[in-house]
């Protein structure tokens, strides 16, 4: 369903900013603003999604990586005058946030990635950050959509972008039908179909990582999503999964603070890939956060490499209810027990 665009203001906490097609293009806008004042270098956490590098490459910026420890705490050492990217992982505010915000503006420019955390504290009047961006596409069935605190007029979307919007709708409809219940048997043909379309959408967004055009239809779709229910159900599902599995499996984050809306139930397991494959066969589809970009030297950043190879994000999407958490928990406990 479509909704009035004013509903989206709540997600940005009333801050002025610009809606874009994706999180990476929102990041790209913030980088363009900094380029205009002479910034040429971006300091990026080694534990990162490769898509973050797309606007950095497109704008011809230099970049370096910094360590993230096993608790996901950022440990940067930015070159003077650099843009420093801080990621709030999985819904929790990064432990380095307070210190980095206090230091920002002296010798570096802080940019915060709130893609995993923009729903956390959604009912608060507290700003997301001075320089911040997020993607809508990780938490809800938004076909396109990102936001950043750069205040620019939107350019007109191209025909190709409107086509991408329709393709994304098509892919998400197929995916929703396929993933709607863990009880439906695996269907390789349907899975291949929606994955192929999603790959086309991602390729388009990579090629347009510095544009600030977005289909108004995409934003109206995003505005029609009940984001309050998204937040509420994910919290309930996280708590249910912890209760059902806590004697066998410990989540990476032991507790769920009242204001945190988790993107998934993240666990750390040595046999991650085997467990993930077993869960897939049971129709529990777990994303991997993240395969590291090839540019990250795993010898220099062993903690990031370990996180990349051992973290598993168990889905707690709002489409799931208590019955589904019971099914998922049984599959998860069985998969982990067999792997061990």
XYZ file of C-alpha atoms in Angstrom:
340
model
C 0.000 0.000 0.000
C 1.029 3.579 -0.664
C 1.329 6.129 2.147
C 1.801 9.907 2.400
C 5.442 10.957 2.243
C 5.110 12.871 5.517
C 5.165 9.518 7.314
C 8.808 9.101 6.337
C 9.822 12.200 8.308
C 9.451 10.142 11.472
C 12.190 7.758 10.359
C 14.614 10.661 9.990
C 13.536 12.056 13.403
C 12.399 15.247 11.683
C 15.900 16.055 10.441
C 16.196 17.767 7.100
C 17.775 15.602 4.472
C 17.471 13.939 1.090
C 15.794 10.701 0.042
C 17.742 8.575 -2.424
C 17.424 5.217 -4.164
C 19.706 3.357 -1.747
C 21.940 3.615 1.285
C 25.073 3.655 -0.856
C 23.803 6.609 -2.902
C 22.914 8.405 0.350
C 26.487 7.794 1.537
C 27.673 9.067 -1.845
C 25.844 12.374 -1.340
C 27.505 12.943 2.024
C 30.899 12.201 0.458
C 30.197 14.686 -2.350
C 29.433 17.360 0.259
C 32.771 16.679 1.923
C 34.590 16.650 -1.410
C 33.404 20.203 -1.936
C 35.294 21.299 1.173
C 38.466 19.436 0.228
C 38.075 15.974 1.768
C 39.923 13.373 -0.307
C 40.210 10.364 2.015
C 37.697 8.011 3.648
C 38.574 5.908 6.727
C 36.397 2.761 6.669
C 35.888 -0.080 9.174
C 37.442 -3.338 8.010
C 34.233 -5.179 8.915
C 32.050 -3.741 6.182
C 29.784 -4.583 3.262
C 31.486 -4.283 -0.103
C 28.687 -2.037 -1.429
C 29.951 0.764 0.837
C 33.019 1.057 -1.390
C 30.953 1.764 -4.524
C 30.525 5.546 -4.036
C 34.093 5.838 -2.738
C 35.401 4.339 -5.981
C 32.931 6.284 -8.133
C 34.080 9.595 -6.651
C 37.782 8.735 -7.005
C 38.474 9.083 -3.282
C 41.395 7.532 -1.444
C 40.522 5.237 1.443
C 41.961 3.148 4.243
C 40.574 0.579 6.644
C 40.615 0.534 10.437
C 40.155 -2.269 12.995
C 36.867 -3.372 14.511
C 37.339 -5.618 17.531
C 35.491 -8.822 18.390
C 32.763 -6.851 20.219
C 32.181 -4.716 17.087
C 33.768 -1.638 18.672
C 35.323 0.747 16.159
C 39.028 1.503 16.687
C 39.840 4.133 14.051
C 42.962 6.214 13.520
C 41.921 8.573 10.712
C 44.353 10.617 8.661
C 43.990 14.353 9.282
C 41.060 15.828 7.395
C 39.597 12.426 6.449
C 35.982 11.332 6.477
C 35.532 8.598 9.081
C 32.732 6.075 8.562
C 31.204 4.658 11.750
C 28.789 1.720 11.444
C 26.163 0.913 14.061
C 26.062 -2.854 13.665
C 22.864 -4.935 13.848
C 20.799 -2.227 15.610
C 23.111 -1.408 18.540
C 24.912 1.932 18.798
C 28.641 1.465 18.341
C 30.524 1.641 21.640
C 32.879 4.271 20.188
C 30.064 6.645 19.236
C 30.220 9.071 22.155
C 33.977 9.553 21.903
C 34.009 9.923 18.123
C 31.137 12.416 18.121
C 32.993 14.490 20.709
C 36.163 14.484 18.588
C 34.477 14.976 15.198
C 35.189 18.240 13.440
C 38.643 18.705 14.926
C 40.824 16.538 12.729
C 38.266 14.356 10.920
C 34.666 14.415 9.623
C 32.352 11.761 11.082
C 29.761 9.968 8.925
C 27.464 7.468 10.649
C 25.861 4.498 8.902
C 22.497 3.953 10.604
C 21.211 1.343 8.142
C 21.011 -1.264 10.926
C 19.985 1.187 13.654
C 17.622 3.865 12.302
C 14.613 2.141 13.910
C 16.367 1.977 17.298
C 14.979 4.746 19.470
C 12.562 5.650 16.674
C 10.183 7.363 19.103
C 12.956 9.542 20.484
C 13.448 13.206 19.539
C 17.193 12.594 19.529
C 18.798 13.174 16.138
C 20.254 10.191 14.322
C 23.519 12.097 13.958
C 24.984 15.246 12.444
C 26.137 13.497 9.282
C 24.246 10.240 8.859
C 22.642 7.955 6.281
C 20.607 4.781 6.114
C 18.931 2.369 3.722
C 15.280 1.388 4.094
C 15.707 -1.893 2.269
C 17.223 -3.996 5.086
C 14.300 -3.739 7.511
C 11.171 -3.716 5.410
C 9.688 -4.503 2.002
C 10.823 -1.175 0.566
C 11.819 -1.723 -3.087
C 14.177 1.260 -3.091
C 15.022 3.945 -0.593
C 17.816 5.594 1.335
C 18.181 8.832 3.280
C 21.008 11.131 4.290
C 21.377 14.356 6.231
C 22.574 16.213 3.126
C 19.864 18.689 2.169
C 19.675 18.624 -1.643
C 16.829 18.847 -4.141
C 16.047 15.523 -5.779
C 16.872 15.152 -9.438
C 14.365 13.551 -11.781
C 14.561 9.750 -11.862
C 15.466 8.187 -15.171
C 13.348 5.656 -17.022
C 15.911 3.018 -16.031
C 15.391 3.847 -12.349
C 11.614 3.561 -12.704
C 12.154 0.179 -14.369
C 14.443 -0.858 -11.498
C 11.718 0.116 -9.030
C 9.258 -2.180 -10.840
C 11.838 -4.984 -10.976
C 12.518 -4.638 -7.263
C 8.787 -4.830 -6.537
C 8.600 -7.982 -8.659
C 11.571 -9.577 -6.890
C 10.257 -8.790 -3.436
C 6.810 -10.148 -4.299
C 8.399 -13.422 -5.430
C 10.616 -13.501 -2.355
C 7.718 -12.803 0.002
C 5.676 -15.596 -1.566
C 8.616 -17.980 -1.349
C 9.674 -17.099 2.215
C 6.227 -16.546 3.688
C 6.289 -19.724 5.753
C 9.086 -22.083 6.813
C 6.687 -24.955 6.090
C 6.683 -24.527 2.287
C 9.124 -26.872 0.507
C 12.269 -25.467 -1.093
C 11.650 -24.429 -4.702
C 14.931 -23.907 -6.557
C 13.281 -22.379 -9.637
C 11.460 -19.671 -7.663
C 14.554 -19.003 -5.575
C 16.726 -18.600 -8.677
C 14.157 -16.262 -10.242
C 13.995 -13.759 -7.432
C 17.748 -13.924 -6.748
C 18.415 -13.126 -10.419
C 16.136 -10.085 -10.335
C 17.612 -8.896 -7.042
C 21.103 -9.201 -8.550
C 20.017 -6.958 -11.432
C 18.660 -4.387 -8.966
C 21.907 -4.445 -6.960
C 23.959 -4.010 -10.117
C 21.899 -0.924 -11.044
C 22.325 0.571 -7.570
C 26.083 -0.019 -7.740
C 26.238 1.875 -11.026
C 24.246 4.749 -9.528
C 25.940 5.019 -6.143
C 26.359 8.807 -6.355
C 22.976 9.855 -7.750
C 20.239 11.401 -5.623
C 17.309 10.597 -7.867
C 14.619 8.247 -6.567
C 11.210 7.167 -7.796
C 8.432 8.928 -5.874
C 6.434 5.690 -6.128
C 9.209 3.910 -4.222
C 8.991 6.459 -1.417
C 5.199 6.208 -1.285
C 5.544 2.421 -0.931
C 8.043 2.931 1.906
C 5.674 5.414 3.539
C 2.917 2.792 3.451
C 4.938 0.369 5.599
C 3.979 0.197 9.267
C 7.485 0.814 10.613
C 6.237 0.789 14.202
C 5.004 -2.764 13.732
C 8.275 -3.693 12.011
C 10.155 -2.544 15.099
C 7.773 -4.163 17.586
C 7.676 -7.572 15.886
C 11.436 -7.805 15.406
C 12.001 -7.114 19.101
C 9.407 -9.734 20.077
C 10.966 -12.284 17.722
C 14.505 -11.608 19.030
C 13.347 -12.109 22.613
C 11.404 -15.249 21.685
C 14.387 -16.769 19.882
C 16.702 -16.046 22.806
C 14.263 -17.689 25.230
C 13.870 -20.737 22.995
C 17.583 -21.267 22.285
C 19.494 -19.721 25.204
C 20.423 -23.036 26.842
C 22.173 -24.119 23.620
C 23.217 -20.938 21.799
C 24.252 -17.492 23.002
C 23.582 -14.426 20.822
C 26.475 -12.107 19.994
C 24.681 -9.350 21.912
C 23.587 -10.821 25.228
C 20.820 -8.335 25.974
C 18.277 -6.291 24.041
C 18.026 -2.731 25.412
C 14.557 -1.172 25.316
C 15.407 1.230 22.487
C 17.238 -1.248 20.247
C 15.495 -2.735 17.211
C 17.635 -5.650 15.989
C 18.060 -6.430 12.318
C 18.509 -10.109 13.102
C 19.412 -12.619 15.790
C 23.193 -12.687 15.421
C 25.158 -15.658 16.681
C 28.841 -16.537 16.366
C 29.629 -20.120 15.384
C 32.807 -21.782 14.161
C 31.029 -23.970 11.595
C 28.991 -21.068 10.223
C 28.780 -22.163 6.599
C 27.757 -25.745 7.446
C 25.110 -24.490 9.858
C 23.822 -22.008 7.322
C 23.557 -24.718 4.667
C 21.639 -26.952 7.071
C 19.245 -24.121 7.916
C 18.707 -23.347 4.237
C 17.589 -26.936 3.698
C 15.012 -26.278 6.428
C 13.910 -23.041 4.703
C 15.564 -20.749 7.215
C 17.522 -18.310 5.081
C 20.305 -16.555 6.971
C 22.227 -13.663 5.413
C 25.970 -13.364 6.007
C 27.267 -10.072 7.393
C 29.569 -9.748 5.509
C 31.963 -11.329 3.051
C 34.819 -8.827 3.352
C 35.812 -6.688 0.373
C 38.887 -8.124 -1.327
C 40.703 -4.873 -0.504
C 40.671 -5.700 3.226
C 43.971 -7.291 4.299
C 42.812 -10.092 6.604
C 46.323 -10.385 8.013
C 46.119 -6.810 9.304
C 42.515 -7.150 10.460
C 42.116 -10.614 12.022
C 39.067 -9.657 14.128
C 37.178 -8.442 11.056
C 38.102 -11.656 9.266
C 36.876 -13.780 12.189
C 33.591 -11.848 12.355
C 33.126 -12.275 8.621
C 33.663 -16.037 8.799
C 31.742 -16.841 11.992
C 28.737 -14.508 12.318
C 25.334 -15.808 11.281
C 22.257 -13.584 11.203
C 19.148 -15.628 11.926
C 16.029 -13.951 10.477
C 13.516 -12.366 12.850
C 11.590 -10.467 10.174
C 8.218 -8.945 10.962
C 6.564 -11.530 8.678
C 7.355 -14.122 11.369
C 5.249 -14.731 14.451
C 5.694 -16.887 17.587
C 4.850 -20.123 15.751
C 7.557 -19.374 13.198
C 10.103 -18.652 15.938
C 9.346 -22.084 17.394
C 10.099 -23.700 14.024
C 13.223 -21.602 13.447
C 14.557 -22.231 16.967
C 14.243 -26.009 16.580
C 16.018 -25.901 13.219
C 18.745 -23.650 14.652
C 19.428 -25.773 17.735
C 19.512 -28.936 15.625
C 21.881 -27.404 13.044
C 24.291 -26.073 15.676
C 24.228 -29.335 17.671
C 25.022 -31.422 14.589
C 27.830 -29.056 13.557
C 29.426 -29.373 16.977
